[in-house]
């Protein structure tokens, strides 16, 4: 049995590596993807292009604008002269935020009268808008405090100041890249593994070489193993490649154990390839396999917690995510990279991943046998 | 280019599509299903942050503070712990993302007028959620602080904040149009990416070559049936966005249809180009997924602000048609933008479509020869 599997593995390897384009797909595209996405993916909100509509033109209004810029979050790029021009800037998407300071702002402030400013944000991107609003509020409040003679009174004599100390664990600078790069690694591995497996098996059927395989003494389980082992090897290689780039190129800290990462990659590949095999058993043509892969892959990425927290999803969908191998692997890979946690904490994820893989593979083998018969 | 030959190829392709009902069903079902799932599932609104409390003070004041947190929708207190180590366990395992730690002298300090401090620890690994969570924490704390006895000082500057186009800052309103662009970018390329490769792989290409059909006729003929499928997909998606997800459609439907066609032309041509270059279906499928999904998802401005990317990467985004389609869809849906506002995007989409179409033609000719 081992010998027969070995022969099939060799055949698959030859088939993949003979094709120069395929070689490029397998070895170069994961790297390209990681590098592009490592740079692209940042949810840090900085350099918000801002329009300043200053009707007051006082020292105070200029100072407020200066502090807004000094924060590093806002870049004042436009100084419109009319409300219409300001509206146009936001409508065209040129400015994401606008600060409007009405006449009298400076004199009110100097005399200690309460005054107001207006902040307008482009709400289309609600996430950036929320963050921008929060920054603006804080900067303006701090500026107001420096003027507020009442604030001094408050700090010394009035009880009730609550001082908030905040700390972010695992990623103290809140670098979004640290969070996303391990996730992108997991996603790249999934895409490569799924597509290779699902298409390669269906391909034999479509081209008609499956019949030839069927007349060999290969048993279904041997056929499945022979088909998947090469892709598992490629998956491992890709994993090592992108992880190395992640650590050395993007300086993502790897706090946990490499051994654990390797071991869990094996379990992850088991279930990814299992899903690939499953897709190949339900598809007749490569076209169908491609569409089915996409139909599985896109939800798997978006419903994995890669960027949208699972806790916020409707309950039914939360249950569905239990069938998603990426969900578990993301917890593991992020845990190993950023938190440095071990199997003591990650075992439920590992167990789930393993179970999922075994069940899917068993299920596909059963279907496979029937179709061969 | 003879229309008759284009028609003949289109008909042949259509017959081939119709003969594979499973693929056809998937072509229509995919956008509907994906949009349906994601429209419901995806939200960037951060709420129900799982929070543990470590309260050493156990006074009515500290309970009042914690109360403020649990009363807001943003935080859900899942446990009270009695030792600092328990916080580690919760955050390590991800069962909680936030910990409130109130020191023993909290209420004494508040009552005697000293600075009373308390600590918030957040799981920073998800920096986005963490940033937003900290914003909420500050807001809740400030409000609490202000309501403490004898500290009713109104702020000197009142900031009036308004969000345009999406006043309630509903993330769905901006995610759904963006998703349509991403889903359509992938579907367009997927639909056509195997068409030419399949002919090569199965050996039917030789038969096609022996007919008098010319390259542009062949490519146009292959595009036409998929264009209709793609257009129906867009229409279904827009209908769902408006009627199921109640995303406001402020702009012109006609403009939306016209620009979607432009986008589809580019996307489908790209699929054909991939199919020509790859020659095998396996390679074509990999390439199609790689050059459409992740770029459309990550580099189109759908989720990540292009202005924040490093300049070389910003340059790359100009080659990603989804970038323009995202702007167009968000503009027409939320801002009610008219053509003058979208003229740059439309032109670039047209340039992309024509460029890829010609490239496909040139690339193919060489093969036949």
XYZ file of C-alpha atoms in Angstrom, chain B residues 21-362:
342
model
C -26.968 23.845 -14.872
C -24.961 23.447 -11.691
C -22.443 26.090 -12.734
C -25.232 28.316 -13.946
C -27.129 27.989 -10.689
C -23.982 28.798 -8.793
C -23.385 31.842 -10.945
C -26.721 33.294 -9.898
C -26.794 31.935 -6.408
C -23.330 33.053 -5.423
C -23.815 36.822 -5.186
C -27.211 36.431 -3.556
C -25.977 34.009 -0.941
C -22.761 35.833 -0.246
C -24.409 39.203 0.037
C -27.123 37.772 2.216
C -24.723 36.161 4.641
C -22.319 39.048 4.805
C -24.903 41.753 4.889
C -26.142 40.221 8.091
C -22.942 38.943 9.530
C -20.511 41.696 8.880
C -20.559 44.625 11.133
C -17.743 46.787 12.277
C -19.833 48.228 15.026
C -18.058 47.257 18.167
C -20.436 46.225 20.900
C -20.845 43.575 23.549
C -17.169 43.746 24.403
C -16.624 40.946 26.849
C -15.359 42.479 30.024
C -14.111 41.112 33.323
C -14.068 43.188 36.475
C -11.496 43.093 39.230
C -12.921 45.300 41.930
C -10.809 45.593 45.053
C -12.779 48.493 46.413
C -16.213 46.903 46.562
C -17.855 50.178 47.476
C -21.015 51.704 46.162
C -18.904 54.120 44.139
C -16.872 51.426 42.440
C -20.014 49.423 41.778
C -21.535 52.560 40.293
C -18.592 52.872 37.933
C -18.845 49.253 36.832
C -22.563 49.719 36.484
C -21.951 52.483 33.946
C -19.985 50.097 31.830
C -22.424 47.228 31.935
C -25.343 49.564 31.305
C -23.927 50.713 27.980
C -24.381 48.474 24.972
C -20.686 48.439 24.328
C -19.650 46.318 27.272
C -20.932 43.068 28.646
C -19.559 42.174 32.039
C -19.084 38.432 31.963
C -17.377 37.857 35.285
C -16.055 39.391 38.475
C -12.656 38.057 39.454
C -10.926 38.233 42.784
C -7.271 38.028 41.830
C -5.142 39.653 39.142
C -4.037 36.302 37.696
C -7.597 35.586 36.628
C -7.463 38.586 34.299
C -4.513 37.029 32.486
C -6.391 33.800 32.028
C -9.390 35.557 30.536
C -7.380 37.690 28.149
C -4.987 34.947 27.114
C -7.752 32.623 26.122
C -9.677 35.408 24.436
C -12.735 34.836 26.579
C -12.589 38.517 27.474
C -11.128 41.432 25.575
C -11.286 44.009 28.306
C -10.562 44.108 32.022
C -11.561 46.834 34.464
C -9.395 46.955 37.522
C -10.490 49.180 40.398
C -7.920 49.686 43.178
C -8.847 49.404 46.853
C -8.561 53.107 47.550
C -10.861 54.197 44.745
C -13.814 55.452 46.758
C -11.654 56.897 49.496
C -9.843 58.981 46.927
C -13.023 60.108 45.265
C -14.549 61.171 48.565
C -11.484 62.996 49.840
C -11.059 64.798 46.533
C -7.857 63.106 45.454
C -7.289 61.723 42.007
C -8.982 58.380 41.964
C -7.512 56.150 39.359
C -8.621 52.932 37.869
C -7.116 50.769 35.223
C -8.380 49.358 31.970
C -6.548 46.581 30.188
C -7.513 45.792 26.644
C -6.500 42.935 24.353
C -4.509 44.924 21.823
C -4.000 42.111 19.358
C -7.032 43.311 17.452
C -5.883 46.900 17.274
C -8.994 48.136 15.581
C -11.420 46.838 18.155
C -9.008 47.908 20.877
C -8.828 51.500 19.641
C -12.571 51.788 19.416
C -13.027 50.094 22.790
C -10.664 52.573 24.427
C -12.644 55.414 22.891
C -15.790 54.068 24.529
C -14.010 53.589 27.827
C -12.887 57.203 27.824
C -16.370 58.409 27.011
C -18.020 56.338 29.732
C -15.426 57.379 32.296
C -15.732 61.049 31.444
C -19.455 60.960 31.774
C -19.175 59.195 35.124
C -16.552 61.632 36.304
C -18.718 64.567 35.409
C -21.648 63.234 37.363
C -19.700 62.814 40.543
C -20.740 65.271 43.272
C -19.551 68.855 42.850
C -17.846 68.458 39.551
C -20.539 69.757 37.264
C -18.325 71.873 35.063
C -19.548 72.264 31.516
C -16.817 72.007 28.890
C -15.596 75.338 27.606
C -15.760 74.294 23.984
C -18.693 72.240 22.913
C -17.847 70.100 19.926
C -20.759 69.487 17.661
C -20.042 66.506 15.515
C -21.989 65.560 12.459
C -21.476 62.633 10.150
C -22.650 63.203 6.620
C -24.157 60.663 4.230
C -24.482 58.050 6.918
C -25.698 59.970 9.913
C -26.137 56.970 12.203
C -22.758 55.639 11.154
C -24.298 52.317 10.240
C -21.451 50.169 9.056
C -23.820 48.113 6.939
C -24.535 51.102 4.728
C -20.994 51.268 3.612
C -20.101 47.615 3.778
C -22.896 46.407 1.520
C -22.014 48.580 -1.519
C -18.350 47.717 -1.016
C -19.191 44.029 -0.825
C -21.067 44.181 -4.099
C -17.910 45.496 -5.725
C -15.732 42.802 -4.179
C -18.109 39.943 -4.961
C -18.606 41.112 -8.522
C -14.891 41.569 -9.091
C -14.304 37.937 -8.238
C -17.364 36.539 -9.982
C -16.629 38.389 -13.210
C -13.140 36.950 -13.433
C -14.218 33.483 -12.283
C -16.944 33.275 -14.902
C -14.581 33.691 -17.816
C -11.262 32.496 -16.402
C -11.742 28.914 -17.480
C -13.406 29.462 -20.850
C -10.305 29.553 -23.051
C -8.186 27.292 -20.855
C -10.868 24.644 -21.082
C -10.788 24.672 -24.877
C -7.044 24.170 -24.787
C -7.163 21.471 -22.171
C -9.867 19.488 -23.888
C -8.433 19.897 -27.343
C -11.402 21.758 -28.799
C -9.242 24.804 -29.422
C -7.787 23.247 -32.537
C -11.287 22.959 -33.928
C -11.970 26.608 -33.183
C -8.728 27.636 -34.803
C -9.671 25.820 -37.977
C -12.855 27.911 -38.296
C -12.685 31.327 -39.925
C -13.494 33.035 -36.612
C -11.115 35.887 -35.778
C -9.626 36.595 -32.371
C -11.742 39.658 -31.468
C -14.824 37.794 -32.627
C -13.979 34.810 -30.488
C -13.273 36.902 -27.408
C -16.304 39.116 -27.835
C -18.447 36.074 -28.429
C -17.185 34.489 -25.244
C -17.787 37.701 -23.305
C -21.379 38.326 -24.319
C -23.201 35.489 -22.514
C -21.205 36.022 -19.354
C -21.928 39.714 -19.515
C -25.626 38.982 -19.189
C -25.035 36.652 -16.260
C -22.866 39.264 -14.580
C -25.394 41.984 -15.189
C -28.184 39.942 -13.643
C -25.881 39.306 -10.691
C -25.346 43.041 -10.191
C -29.055 43.703 -10.484
C -29.841 41.035 -7.895
C -27.220 42.442 -5.536
C -28.507 45.995 -5.845
C -32.081 44.865 -5.267
C -30.991 43.008 -2.152
C -29.021 45.959 -0.863
C -32.004 48.247 -1.208
C -34.879 45.987 -0.221
C -33.334 43.609 2.277
C -30.619 45.712 3.844
C -32.334 49.086 3.388
C -29.187 50.743 2.154
C -30.305 54.087 0.761
C -29.889 54.337 -3.003
C -29.657 58.098 -3.421
C -28.264 58.312 -6.942
C -29.460 57.311 -10.378
C -30.175 53.664 -11.126
C -29.390 54.274 -14.768
C -25.929 55.576 -13.967
C -25.383 52.606 -11.688
C -26.328 50.231 -14.504
C -24.087 51.978 -17.019
C -21.030 52.038 -14.778
C -21.602 48.453 -13.641
C -21.533 47.390 -17.282
C -18.243 49.174 -17.701
C -16.867 47.382 -14.683
C -18.151 44.009 -15.855
C -16.538 44.496 -19.252
C -13.162 44.955 -17.540
C -13.628 42.119 -15.076
C -14.771 39.603 -17.682
C -11.978 40.606 -20.052
C -9.501 40.104 -17.246
C -10.865 36.580 -16.773
C -10.390 35.883 -20.470
C -6.859 37.260 -20.406
C -6.035 34.993 -17.468
C -7.570 32.069 -19.302
C -5.464 32.751 -22.385
C -2.248 33.182 -20.436
C -2.738 30.208 -18.135
C -3.671 27.578 -20.694
C -4.644 25.089 -17.975
C -7.752 25.396 -15.890
C -5.894 24.667 -12.681
C -3.462 27.522 -13.167
C -6.192 29.841 -14.411
C -8.327 29.211 -11.345
C -5.449 29.975 -8.976
C -4.505 33.112 -10.808
C -8.088 34.325 -11.056
C -8.622 33.971 -7.318
C -5.307 35.534 -6.444
C -5.559 38.560 -8.679
C -9.185 39.285 -7.924
C -10.280 38.383 -4.447
C -7.541 39.609 -2.173
C -6.787 42.771 -4.160
C -10.465 43.603 -4.406
C -10.899 42.882 -0.728
C -7.798 44.602 0.579
C -6.635 47.149 -1.975
C -9.880 48.611 -3.236
C -10.543 50.901 -0.324
C -13.437 48.642 0.641
C -12.027 48.043 4.110
C -8.660 49.683 4.302
C -8.072 53.315 3.513
C -5.880 53.635 0.436
C -4.406 56.907 1.686
C -2.834 55.020 4.601
C -0.918 52.608 2.390
C 2.716 53.114 1.425
C 3.054 55.027 -1.891
C 4.234 52.084 -4.048
C 1.213 50.118 -2.972
C -1.045 53.094 -3.564
C 0.290 53.052 -7.115
C -0.702 49.387 -7.413
C -4.276 50.169 -6.413
C -4.717 52.183 -9.609
C -4.562 48.907 -11.520
C -7.332 47.355 -9.500
C -10.690 48.066 -11.115
C -12.528 47.225 -7.901
C -11.028 50.397 -6.470
C -13.045 52.526 -8.888
C -16.132 50.397 -8.554
C -16.089 50.723 -4.767
C -15.927 54.508 -5.063
C -18.679 54.479 -7.667
C -21.003 52.239 -5.663
C -20.510 54.085 -2.382
C -20.911 57.387 -4.203
C -24.115 56.475 -5.998
C -25.630 54.665 -3.042
C -24.773 56.944 -0.140
C -23.892 60.311 -1.611
C -26.176 60.260 -4.631
C -23.203 61.221 -6.770
C -23.840 62.112 -10.390
C -21.614 61.429 -13.363
C -19.524 64.632 -13.095
C -18.368 63.457 -9.686
C -17.455 60.031 -10.954
C -15.978 60.939 -14.276
C -12.395 60.048 -13.297
C -13.381 56.630 -12.008
C -15.511 55.935 -15.072
C -12.742 56.905 -17.459
C -10.185 54.769 -15.659
C -12.575 51.811 -15.652
C -13.034 52.240 -19.381
C -9.278 52.458 -19.900
C -8.784 49.322 -17.832
C -11.473 47.407 -19.709
C -10.237 48.375 -23.155
C -6.614 47.814 -22.179
C -7.269 44.306 -20.894
C -9.475 43.516 -23.871
C -6.759 44.490 -26.328
C -4.137 42.682 -24.336
C -6.256 39.533 -24.462
C -6.586 39.912 -28.230
C -2.877 40.320 -28.761
